[in-house]
mmCIF file of C-alpha atoms and ligand atoms in Angstrom:
data_model
loop_
_atom_site.group_PDB
_atom_site.id
_atom_site.type_symbol
_atom_site.label_atom_id
_atom_site.label_comp_id
_atom_site.label_asym_id
_atom_site.label_seq_id
_atom_site.Cartn_x
_atom_site.Cartn_y
_atom_site.Cartn_z
ATOM 1 C CA MET A 47 5.007 180.205 93.294
ATOM 2 C CA SER A 48 3.118 177.851 95.569
ATOM 3 C CA ASN A 49 2.842 174.181 94.772
ATOM 4 C CA PRO A 50 -0.519 172.918 93.504
ATOM 5 C CA PRO A 51 -2.469 171.185 96.285
ATOM 6 C CA VAL A 52 -1.623 167.497 96.545
ATOM 7 C CA LYS A 53 -4.553 165.457 95.291
ATOM 8 C CA HIS A 54 -4.774 162.288 97.311
ATOM 9 C CA LYS A 55 -6.156 159.159 95.749
ATOM 10 C CA PRO A 56 -9.539 158.123 97.170
ATOM 11 C CA ARG A 57 -9.123 155.490 99.831
ATOM 12 C CA VAL A 58 -11.078 152.277 99.303
ATOM 13 C CA PHE A 59 -11.890 149.649 101.916
ATOM 14 C CA SER A 60 -13.713 146.393 101.308
ATOM 15 C CA GLY A 61 -13.879 142.961 102.815
ATOM 16 C CA VAL A 62 -15.146 139.465 102.124
ATOM 17 C CA GLN A 63 -15.907 136.757 104.679
ATOM 18 C CA PRO A 64 -13.737 133.634 104.402
ATOM 19 C CA THR A 65 -16.718 131.324 104.502
ATOM 20 C CA ASN A 66 -16.915 129.789 101.034
ATOM 21 C CA ALA A 67 -14.594 129.995 98.058
ATOM 22 C CA LEU A 68 -15.208 132.883 95.696
ATOM 23 C CA HIS A 69 -17.294 132.210 92.604
ATOM 24 C CA ILE A 70 -17.240 133.665 89.137
ATOM 25 C CA GLY A 71 -19.983 136.157 90.140
ATOM 26 C CA ASN A 72 -17.789 137.582 92.915
ATOM 27 C CA TYR A 73 -14.956 137.852 90.394
ATOM 28 C CA LEU A 74 -16.855 139.419 87.488
ATOM 29 C CA GLY A 75 -19.073 141.593 89.690
ATOM 30 C CA ALA A 76 -16.558 142.791 92.269
ATOM 31 C CA ILE A 77 -12.933 141.680 92.463
ATOM 32 C CA ARG A 78 -12.161 142.310 88.792
ATOM 33 C CA ARG A 79 -13.219 145.947 89.208
ATOM 34 C CA TRP A 80 -11.095 146.317 92.311
ATOM 35 C CA VAL A 81 -8.159 145.047 90.261
ATOM 36 C CA GLN A 82 -8.903 147.410 87.366
ATOM 37 C CA GLU A 83 -9.061 150.419 89.699
ATOM 38 C CA GLN A 84 -6.153 149.646 92.001
ATOM 39 C CA ASP A 85 -3.842 152.231 90.414
ATOM 40 C CA GLN A 86 -6.360 155.039 90.866
ATOM 41 C CA LYS A 87 -7.052 154.309 94.543
ATOM 42 C CA GLU A 88 -5.400 153.749 97.863
ATOM 43 C CA ASN A 89 -6.592 150.208 98.554
ATOM 44 C CA PHE A 90 -7.378 148.228 101.703
ATOM 45 C CA TYR A 91 -8.762 144.732 101.134
ATOM 46 C CA CYS A 92 -9.497 142.680 104.198
ATOM 47 C CA VAL A 93 -10.337 139.037 104.874
ATOM 48 C CA VAL A 94 -12.975 139.467 107.570
ATOM 49 C CA ASP A 95 -12.494 136.376 109.732
ATOM 50 C CA MET A 96 -14.049 138.078 112.775
ATOM 51 C CA HIS A 97 -17.246 138.554 110.820
ATOM 52 C CA ALA A 98 -17.190 134.908 109.757
ATOM 53 C CA ILE A 99 -17.481 133.650 113.357
ATOM 54 C CA THR A 100 -20.827 135.410 113.841
ATOM 55 C CA ILE A 101 -22.072 132.068 112.457
ATOM 56 C CA PRO A 102 -20.336 129.074 114.117
ATOM 57 C CA GLN A 103 -17.284 127.854 112.134
ATOM 58 C CA ASP A 104 -15.007 124.849 112.341
ATOM 59 C CA PRO A 105 -11.626 126.305 113.488
ATOM 60 C CA GLU A 106 -9.373 124.416 111.050
ATOM 61 C CA THR A 107 -11.690 125.117 108.140
ATOM 62 C CA LEU A 108 -11.815 128.805 109.016
ATOM 63 C CA ARG A 109 -8.013 129.006 109.119
ATOM 64 C CA ARG A 110 -7.711 127.301 105.727
ATOM 65 C CA LYS A 111 -10.430 129.423 104.120
ATOM 66 C CA THR A 112 -8.831 132.600 105.447
ATOM 67 C CA ARG A 113 -5.542 131.784 103.685
ATOM 68 C CA GLU A 114 -7.423 130.670 100.574
ATOM 69 C CA LEU A 115 -9.365 133.900 100.316
ATOM 70 C CA ALA A 116 -6.229 136.006 100.729
ATOM 71 C CA ALA A 117 -4.542 133.885 98.028
ATOM 72 C CA LEU A 118 -7.555 134.385 95.754
ATOM 73 C CA TYR A 119 -7.429 138.168 96.157
ATOM 74 C CA ILE A 120 -3.837 138.074 94.947
ATOM 75 C CA ALA A 121 -4.461 135.430 92.275
ATOM 76 C CA CYS A 122 -7.253 137.608 90.834
ATOM 77 C CA GLY A 123 -4.731 140.397 90.377
ATOM 78 C CA LEU A 124 -4.777 142.519 93.524
ATOM 79 C CA ASP A 125 -1.128 143.481 93.834
ATOM 80 C CA PRO A 126 0.194 143.403 97.428
ATOM 81 C CA GLN A 127 2.492 146.313 96.480
ATOM 82 C CA LYS A 128 -0.506 148.455 95.524
ATOM 83 C CA CYS A 129 -3.063 147.135 98.016
ATOM 84 C CA VAL A 130 -2.943 146.490 101.716
ATOM 85 C CA ILE A 131 -4.188 142.903 101.861
ATOM 86 C CA PHE A 132 -4.725 141.730 105.413
ATOM 87 C CA VAL A 133 -6.648 139.577 107.851
ATOM 88 C CA GLN A 134 -9.057 141.428 110.134
ATOM 89 C CA SER A 135 -8.130 139.590 113.352
ATOM 90 C CA HIS A 136 -4.454 140.546 112.824
ATOM 91 C CA VAL A 137 -5.303 144.171 113.546
ATOM 92 C CA ARG A 138 -6.686 144.308 117.074
ATOM 93 C CA GLU A 139 -7.922 147.871 116.661
ATOM 94 C CA HIS A 140 -10.970 146.507 114.787
ATOM 95 C CA ALA A 141 -12.259 144.829 117.964
ATOM 96 C CA GLU A 142 -11.326 147.781 120.161
ATOM 97 C CA CYS A 143 -13.061 150.270 117.919
ATOM 98 C CA CYS A 144 -16.108 148.032 117.648
ATOM 99 C CA TRP A 145 -16.517 148.162 121.438
ATOM 100 C CA ILE A 146 -16.513 151.941 121.522
ATOM 101 C CA PHE A 147 -19.000 152.065 118.643
ATOM 102 C CA ASN A 148 -21.207 149.586 120.543
ATOM 103 C CA CYS A 149 -21.473 152.194 123.239
ATOM 104 C CA ILE A 150 -22.857 154.877 120.900
ATOM 105 C CA THR A 151 -25.081 152.643 118.721
ATOM 106 C CA PRO A 152 -28.726 152.157 119.746
ATOM 107 C CA ILE A 153 -29.826 148.499 119.579
ATOM 108 C CA GLY A 154 -32.843 149.548 117.511
ATOM 109 C CA TRP A 155 -30.509 150.494 114.618
ATOM 110 C CA LEU A 156 -29.172 146.923 114.583
ATOM 111 C CA GLU A 157 -32.491 145.135 114.994
ATOM 112 C CA ARG A 158 -33.692 146.865 111.836
ATOM 113 C CA MET A 159 -30.941 145.415 109.604
ATOM 114 C CA THR A 160 -32.432 143.116 106.974
ATOM 115 C CA GLN A 161 -29.384 140.823 106.832
ATOM 116 C CA TYR A 162 -29.624 140.338 110.598
ATOM 117 C CA LYS A 163 -33.308 139.505 110.395
ATOM 118 C CA SER A 164 -32.850 136.950 107.622
ATOM 119 C CA LYS A 165 -29.722 135.326 109.094
ATOM 120 C CA ALA A 166 -31.198 135.244 112.611
ATOM 121 C CA ALA A 167 -34.225 133.427 111.225
ATOM 122 C CA THR A 168 -31.980 130.519 110.134
ATOM 123 C CA GLN A 169 -30.273 130.140 113.552
ATOM 124 C CA GLU A 170 -31.549 128.124 116.476
ATOM 125 C CA SER A 171 -29.792 130.410 118.906
ATOM 126 C CA VAL A 172 -28.884 133.896 117.725
ATOM 127 C CA LEU A 173 -25.448 135.046 118.855
ATOM 128 C CA THR A 174 -24.777 138.575 120.068
ATOM 129 C CA GLY A 175 -22.055 138.863 117.417
ATOM 130 C CA LEU A 176 -24.604 138.422 114.639
ATOM 131 C CA LEU A 177 -26.567 141.433 115.872
ATOM 132 C CA ASP A 178 -23.331 143.369 116.309
ATOM 133 C CA TYR A 179 -21.992 142.444 112.848
ATOM 134 C CA PRO A 180 -22.630 145.872 111.259
ATOM 135 C CA VAL A 181 -20.918 147.693 114.135
ATOM 136 C CA LEU A 182 -17.743 145.684 113.511
ATOM 137 C CA MET A 183 -18.108 146.520 109.839
ATOM 138 C CA ALA A 184 -18.326 150.228 110.731
ATOM 139 C CA ALA A 185 -15.097 149.858 112.718
ATOM 140 C CA ASP A 186 -13.409 148.217 109.689
ATOM 141 C CA ILE A 187 -14.287 151.109 107.435
ATOM 142 C CA LEU A 188 -13.976 154.105 109.763
ATOM 143 C CA LEU A 189 -10.593 153.159 111.271
ATOM 144 C CA TYR A 190 -9.100 153.767 107.818
ATOM 145 C CA ASP A 191 -11.069 156.925 106.975
ATOM 146 C CA ALA A 192 -12.137 155.171 103.776
ATOM 147 C CA ASP A 193 -13.822 157.393 101.187
ATOM 148 C CA GLU A 194 -15.340 154.543 99.198
ATOM 149 C CA VAL A 195 -16.713 151.130 100.111
ATOM 150 C CA PRO A 196 -17.342 148.908 97.092
ATOM 151 C CA VAL A 197 -19.983 146.351 98.062
ATOM 152 C CA GLY A 198 -22.950 144.479 96.672
ATOM 153 C CA GLU A 199 -26.464 145.902 96.908
ATOM 154 C CA ASP A 200 -27.138 143.680 99.957
ATOM 155 C CA GLN A 201 -24.462 145.515 101.971
ATOM 156 C CA LYS A 202 -25.689 149.015 101.227
ATOM 157 C CA GLN A 203 -27.745 149.150 104.413
ATOM 158 C CA HIS A 204 -24.642 148.293 106.451
ATOM 159 C CA VAL A 205 -22.632 151.077 104.843
ATOM 160 C CA GLU A 206 -25.473 153.476 105.570
ATOM 161 C CA LEU A 207 -25.363 152.403 109.209
ATOM 162 C CA THR A 208 -21.606 153.029 109.127
ATOM 163 C CA ARG A 209 -22.325 156.567 107.965
ATOM 164 C CA ASP A 210 -24.814 157.016 110.815
ATOM 165 C CA ILE A 211 -22.258 155.816 113.359
ATOM 166 C CA ALA A 212 -19.577 158.127 111.911
ATOM 167 C CA GLN A 213 -21.919 161.111 112.044
ATOM 168 C CA ARG A 214 -23.036 160.306 115.565
ATOM 169 C CA PHE A 215 -19.459 160.017 116.809
ATOM 170 C CA ASN A 216 -18.487 163.243 115.035
ATOM 171 C CA THR A 217 -21.426 165.031 116.662
ATOM 172 C CA LEU A 218 -20.758 163.653 120.142
ATOM 173 C CA PHE A 219 -16.967 164.008 120.215
ATOM 174 C CA GLY A 220 -15.997 166.389 117.386
ATOM 175 C CA GLU A 221 -14.898 165.768 113.779
ATOM 176 C CA THR A 222 -13.090 162.426 113.757
ATOM 177 C CA PHE A 223 -14.213 160.266 110.841
ATOM 178 C CA VAL A 224 -14.618 160.546 107.099
ATOM 179 C CA VAL A 225 -18.238 159.673 106.260
ATOM 180 C CA PRO A 226 -17.805 157.000 103.543
ATOM 181 C CA GLN A 227 -19.771 156.402 100.345
ATOM 182 C CA PRO A 228 -21.040 152.963 99.329
ATOM 183 C CA VAL A 229 -20.045 152.140 95.743
ATOM 184 C CA ILE A 230 -22.522 149.675 94.258
ATOM 185 C CA PRO A 231 -21.721 148.217 90.832
ATOM 186 C CA GLN A 232 -24.157 149.236 88.102
ATOM 187 C CA SER A 233 -26.364 146.470 86.795
ATOM 188 C CA GLY A 234 -24.946 144.293 84.055
ATOM 189 C CA ALA A 235 -22.757 142.147 86.248
ATOM 190 C CA ARG A 236 -25.347 140.293 88.246
ATOM 191 C CA ILE A 237 -24.343 136.715 87.584
ATOM 192 C CA ARG A 238 -27.073 134.173 88.219
ATOM 193 C CA GLY A 239 -26.995 130.667 89.632
ATOM 194 C CA PHE A 240 -26.508 128.008 86.931
ATOM 195 C CA ASP A 241 -28.984 125.706 88.672
ATOM 196 C CA ASP A 242 -31.633 128.404 89.050
ATOM 197 C CA PRO A 243 -31.183 131.525 86.917
ATOM 198 C CA SER A 244 -33.957 133.321 88.782
ATOM 199 C CA LYS A 245 -31.530 133.768 91.707
ATOM 200 C CA LYS A 246 -28.175 135.514 91.909
ATOM 201 C CA MET A 247 -25.139 133.305 92.283
ATOM 202 C CA SER A 248 -24.079 133.410 95.929
ATOM 203 C CA LYS A 249 -21.331 131.942 98.081
ATOM 204 C CA SER A 250 -23.770 130.536 100.589
ATOM 205 C CA GLU A 251 -25.593 128.578 97.872
ATOM 206 C CA ALA A 252 -22.381 127.453 96.220
ATOM 207 C CA VAL A 253 -22.405 124.315 98.378
ATOM 208 C CA ASN A 254 -25.139 123.037 96.077
ATOM 209 C CA ARG A 255 -23.542 121.301 93.113
ATOM 210 C CA GLY A 256 -24.384 122.942 89.850
ATOM 211 C CA HIS A 257 -25.047 126.367 91.392
ATOM 212 C CA ALA A 258 -21.748 128.128 90.803
ATOM 213 C CA VAL A 259 -18.341 127.939 89.177
ATOM 214 C CA LEU A 260 -15.795 128.527 91.917
ATOM 215 C CA LEU A 261 -12.511 130.242 91.124
ATOM 216 C CA THR A 262 -10.781 127.165 92.513
ATOM 217 C CA ASP A 263 -12.702 124.648 90.330
ATOM 218 C CA SER A 264 -10.748 122.416 87.944
ATOM 219 C CA PRO A 265 -11.421 122.722 84.196
ATOM 220 C CA ASP A 266 -13.496 119.533 84.314
ATOM 221 C CA GLU A 267 -15.599 120.784 87.205
ATOM 222 C CA ILE A 268 -16.189 124.039 85.316
ATOM 223 C CA ARG A 269 -17.267 122.162 82.166
ATOM 224 C CA ARG A 270 -19.575 119.874 84.133
ATOM 225 C CA THR A 271 -21.310 122.768 85.918
ATOM 226 C CA ILE A 272 -21.843 124.814 82.776
ATOM 227 C CA LYS A 273 -23.028 121.813 80.725
ATOM 228 C CA ARG A 274 -25.765 121.315 83.320
ATOM 229 C CA ALA A 275 -26.804 124.982 83.396
ATOM 230 C CA VAL A 276 -30.573 125.459 83.337
ATOM 231 C CA THR A 277 -31.761 127.217 80.162
ATOM 232 C CA ASP A 278 -35.235 127.102 78.560
ATOM 233 C CA LEU A 279 -37.177 125.281 75.870
ATOM 234 C CA GLY A 280 -36.519 127.878 73.162
ATOM 235 C CA ARG A 281 -33.545 127.987 70.794
ATOM 236 C CA GLU A 282 -32.697 131.616 70.195
ATOM 237 C CA ILE A 283 -29.299 132.748 71.459
ATOM 238 C CA VAL A 284 -29.712 136.485 71.980
ATOM 239 C CA PHE A 285 -29.301 138.877 74.906
ATOM 240 C CA ASN A 286 -32.749 139.064 76.465
ATOM 241 C CA GLU A 287 -33.621 140.336 79.950
ATOM 242 C CA ALA A 288 -36.948 138.454 80.112
ATOM 243 C CA PRO A 289 -37.146 136.212 83.214
ATOM 244 C CA GLU A 290 -37.833 133.092 81.122
ATOM 245 C CA LYS A 291 -34.598 133.720 79.146
ATOM 246 C CA ALA A 292 -32.470 134.358 82.249
ATOM 247 C CA GLY A 293 -30.413 131.168 81.862
ATOM 248 C CA VAL A 294 -29.268 131.863 78.304
ATOM 249 C CA ASN A 295 -28.798 135.552 79.049
ATOM 250 C CA ASN A 296 -26.575 134.672 82.011
ATOM 251 C CA LEU A 297 -24.354 132.471 79.829
ATOM 252 C CA LEU A 298 -24.112 135.224 77.214
ATOM 253 C CA GLU A 299 -23.236 137.853 79.806
ATOM 254 C CA ILE A 300 -20.448 135.690 81.188
ATOM 255 C CA TYR A 301 -19.160 135.194 77.634
ATOM 256 C CA GLU A 302 -19.345 138.953 77.034
ATOM 257 C CA LEU A 303 -17.511 139.856 80.250
ATOM 258 C CA LEU A 304 -14.710 137.380 79.628
ATOM 259 C CA THR A 305 -14.190 137.965 75.897
ATOM 260 C CA ALA A 306 -14.920 141.728 75.846
ATOM 261 C CA GLN A 307 -16.665 141.203 72.488
ATOM 262 C CA ARG A 308 -19.621 143.365 71.569
ATOM 263 C CA ARG A 309 -23.163 142.023 71.848
ATOM 264 C CA PRO A 310 -24.031 142.072 68.118
ATOM 265 C CA GLU A 311 -20.785 140.215 67.391
ATOM 266 C CA ILE A 312 -21.604 137.591 70.010
ATOM 267 C CA GLU A 313 -25.169 137.139 68.757
ATOM 268 C CA ALA A 314 -23.916 136.789 65.171
ATOM 269 C CA HIS A 315 -21.372 134.227 66.340
ATOM 270 C CA PHE A 316 -24.049 132.057 67.959
ATOM 271 C CA ALA A 317 -26.745 132.542 65.309
ATOM 272 C CA GLY A 318 -28.096 129.150 64.215
ATOM 273 C CA LYS A 319 -26.184 127.247 66.913
ATOM 274 C CA GLY A 320 -27.885 125.251 69.673
ATOM 275 C CA TYR A 321 -27.735 125.617 73.449
ATOM 276 C CA GLY A 322 -25.299 122.699 73.654
ATOM 277 C CA ALA A 323 -22.760 124.599 71.536
ATOM 278 C CA LEU A 324 -23.344 127.754 73.573
ATOM 279 C CA LYS A 325 -22.581 125.908 76.804
ATOM 280 C CA THR A 326 -19.458 124.286 75.371
ATOM 281 C CA GLU A 327 -18.081 127.606 74.178
ATOM 282 C CA VAL A 328 -18.939 129.448 77.386
ATOM 283 C CA ALA A 329 -17.305 126.673 79.391
ATOM 284 C CA GLU A 330 -14.077 126.997 77.378
ATOM 285 C CA VAL A 331 -14.023 130.770 77.775
ATOM 286 C CA VAL A 332 -14.490 130.345 81.543
ATOM 287 C CA VAL A 333 -11.818 127.631 81.749
ATOM 288 C CA GLU A 334 -9.333 129.868 79.923
ATOM 289 C CA GLY A 335 -10.390 133.025 81.799
ATOM 290 C CA LEU A 336 -9.917 131.370 85.175
ATOM 291 C CA ARG A 337 -6.767 129.422 84.262
ATOM 292 C CA PRO A 338 -4.244 132.126 85.263
ATOM 293 C CA ILE A 339 -6.151 132.730 88.510
ATOM 294 C CA ARG A 340 -6.154 129.071 89.395
ATOM 295 C CA GLU A 341 -2.470 128.672 88.541
ATOM 296 C CA ARG A 342 -1.453 131.640 90.672
ATOM 297 C CA PHE A 343 -3.738 130.400 93.462
ATOM 298 C CA ASP A 344 -2.136 126.934 93.432
ATOM 299 C CA GLU A 345 1.317 128.513 93.483
ATOM 300 C CA LEU A 346 0.448 130.693 96.489
ATOM 301 C CA MET A 347 -1.192 127.837 98.391
ATOM 302 C CA SER A 348 1.828 125.614 97.841
ATOM 303 C CA ASN A 349 4.011 128.262 99.460
ATOM 304 C CA PRO A 350 2.215 129.183 102.693
ATOM 305 C CA ASP A 351 5.293 130.930 104.116
ATOM 306 C CA GLU A 352 5.278 133.423 101.276
ATOM 307 C CA LEU A 353 1.535 133.995 101.706
ATOM 308 C CA ASP A 354 1.892 134.475 105.459
ATOM 309 C CA ARG A 355 4.724 136.951 104.832
ATOM 310 C CA ILE A 356 2.431 138.982 102.526
ATOM 311 C CA LEU A 357 -0.292 138.914 105.197
ATOM 312 C CA ASP A 358 2.169 139.957 107.935
ATOM 313 C CA ASP A 359 3.246 142.858 105.815
ATOM 314 C CA GLY A 360 -0.404 143.761 105.134
ATOM 315 C CA ALA A 361 -1.194 143.687 108.866
ATOM 316 C CA GLU A 362 1.775 145.999 109.591
ATOM 317 C CA ARG A 363 0.670 148.485 106.956
ATOM 318 C CA ALA A 364 -2.951 148.346 108.130
ATOM 319 C CA ARG A 365 -1.874 148.900 111.741
ATOM 320 C CA ALA A 366 0.207 151.894 110.702
ATOM 321 C CA VAL A 367 -3.125 153.566 109.847
ATOM 322 C CA ALA A 368 -5.451 151.951 112.388
ATOM 323 C CA ALA A 369 -3.288 152.343 115.518
ATOM 324 C CA PRO A 370 -2.933 156.154 115.472
ATOM 325 C CA LYS A 371 -6.606 156.451 114.545
ATOM 326 C CA MET A 372 -7.520 154.266 117.523
ATOM 327 C CA LYS A 373 -5.476 156.514 119.822
ATOM 328 C CA GLU A 374 -7.392 159.507 118.546
ATOM 329 C CA ILE A 375 -10.713 157.705 119.147
ATOM 330 C CA LYS A 376 -9.721 156.765 122.710
ATOM 331 C CA ARG A 377 -8.603 160.293 123.478
ATOM 332 C CA LYS A 378 -11.870 161.703 122.149
ATOM 333 C CA VAL A 379 -14.048 159.444 124.311
ATOM 334 C CA GLY A 380 -12.055 160.253 127.440
ATOM 335 C CA PHE A 381 -9.717 157.305 127.927
ATOM 336 C CA ILE A 382 -6.222 157.883 129.286
ATOM 337 C CA VAL A 383 -4.013 157.160 126.277
ATOM 338 C CA ARG A 384 -0.699 155.528 127.121
HETATM 339 P P1 ATP B 538 -23.064 135.347 100.515
HETATM 340 O O1 ATP B 538 -23.890 134.260 99.896
HETATM 341 O O2 ATP B 538 -22.178 134.869 101.641
HETATM 342 O O3 ATP B 538 -23.810 136.611 100.794
HETATM 343 P P2 ATP B 538 -22.106 136.405 98.002
HETATM 344 O O4 ATP B 538 -21.697 135.425 96.970
HETATM 345 O O5 ATP B 538 -23.423 137.092 97.829
HETATM 346 O O6 ATP B 538 -21.975 135.725 99.419
HETATM 347 P P3 ATP B 538 -20.626 138.618 99.069
HETATM 348 O O7 ATP B 538 -19.526 138.202 99.983
HETATM 349 O O8 ATP B 538 -21.899 139.157 99.619
HETATM 350 O O9 ATP B 538 -20.942 137.429 98.040
HETATM 351 O O10 ATP B 538 -20.081 139.677 98.049
HETATM 352 C C1 ATP B 538 -18.743 139.851 97.638
HETATM 353 C C2 ATP B 538 -18.786 140.741 96.406
HETATM 354 O O11 ATP B 538 -19.219 139.971 95.269
HETATM 355 C C3 ATP B 538 -19.766 141.907 96.514
HETATM 356 O O12 ATP B 538 -19.110 143.088 96.115
HETATM 357 C C4 ATP B 538 -20.901 141.559 95.568
HETATM 358 O O13 ATP B 538 -21.382 142.675 94.883
HETATM 359 C C5 ATP B 538 -20.262 140.630 94.565
HETATM 360 N N1 ATP B 538 -21.217 139.614 94.099
HETATM 361 C C6 ATP B 538 -21.752 138.629 94.857
HETATM 362 N N2 ATP B 538 -22.554 137.852 94.122
HETATM 363 C C7 ATP B 538 -22.534 138.357 92.858
HETATM 364 C C8 ATP B 538 -23.169 137.986 91.629
HETATM 365 N N3 ATP B 538 -23.945 136.929 91.578
HETATM 366 N N4 ATP B 538 -22.922 138.719 90.539
HETATM 367 C C9 ATP B 538 -22.115 139.786 90.606
HETATM 368 N N5 ATP B 538 -21.479 140.200 91.715
HETATM 369 C C10 ATP B 538 -21.683 139.492 92.834
HETATM 370 N N1 LTN B 539 -20.404 142.388 105.287
HETATM 371 C C1 LTN B 539 -19.590 142.286 104.086
HETATM 372 C C2 LTN B 539 -18.166 141.979 104.412
HETATM 373 C C3 LTN B 539 -17.491 143.126 105.119
HETATM 374 C C4 LTN B 539 -17.180 144.384 104.552
HETATM 375 C C5 LTN B 539 -16.538 145.112 105.588
HETATM 376 C C6 LTN B 539 -17.403 144.936 103.297
HETATM 377 C C7 LTN B 539 -17.066 143.138 106.398
HETATM 378 N N2 LTN B 539 -16.470 144.344 106.682
HETATM 379 C C8 LTN B 539 -16.103 146.429 105.365
HETATM 380 C C9 LTN B 539 -16.962 146.245 103.090
HETATM 381 C C10 LTN B 539 -16.327 146.964 104.122
HETATM 382 C C11 LTN B 539 -20.184 141.167 103.212
HETATM 383 O O1 LTN B 539 -20.723 140.226 103.705
HETATM 384 N N3 LTN B 539 -20.013 141.270 101.906
#
């Protein structure tokens, strides 16, 4: 009797830039799902420092933020035994592959990218790397033959470009790459800025005080931010998608995600209470929800040797996949492979 075919777990690749600390929106909308699904997938989670320098960075700050982001991945629950957690610049194949992709990617594809257009508009002098950003991202994903790429809505266009590059290479040089799928979280976990609930919470705005709760914030910082959260002039504490109720709705959604209580239960709990009480309770739920993350983060940051050892190991395991793939790519394009 023949063995049943081996069913491989889907391979997942995602990355975050080490520019600002992660906020509670990144956690509830993205990282927490990665953690929940890590047993069902083969996981590659990268700290994309090479992407970060497409906007000028202070070298020491970049180095610190790179370690901090890796520590946060682990503190949030990504298990280095189950996930390859690594730093992009530690695996040189990303840069090598990017160059080859540059040579099959028309500039017009890159000039159309909406993130490029909006970021370029904020820069006095636009760097070549900023235009090339999505090609490096394609190299990240395709080197690992990832099946799934969990990203926010804003990155969907980049994953589509990755698919175009994969298909173009496959057509030009023969079947080489898996064409990956973007995996965009369903609505429900779109956390909004506490200072302006009409906008989504984002890392780049987190420099403004009052905008976000960072995963590295102290309990007092968390309480202060949530106490100041913008709400409205009403008094009803119910789930309500209307734009004028976005502030209260945001607080309730955070409460829901962290307590896993059902909406009617939550509404009954807050019935008759004021916004002040809502904020106090949400703040405590956030403080307690983030406490284990912060404790694990502090532990990892106080032991940089241990963290660097995890990242070395991650780089080795990433290279074990990326290096043979890179050889195949070089052979296909006609390089002499040593
Ligand atoms: P930036 O301001 O630098 O674009 P960001 O905060 O939007 O940063 P990203 O690095 O783009 O974060 O995204 C990391 C992950 O966090 C993505 O998978 C994205 O879906 C998720 N995410 C980002 N912001 C939110 C949010 N406000 N609510 C839910 N999920 C979010
Ligand atoms: N551009 C992404 C970060 C990123 C990424 C990747 C995401 C770089 N390489 C590969 C998924 C897969 C961002 O800004 N969120």
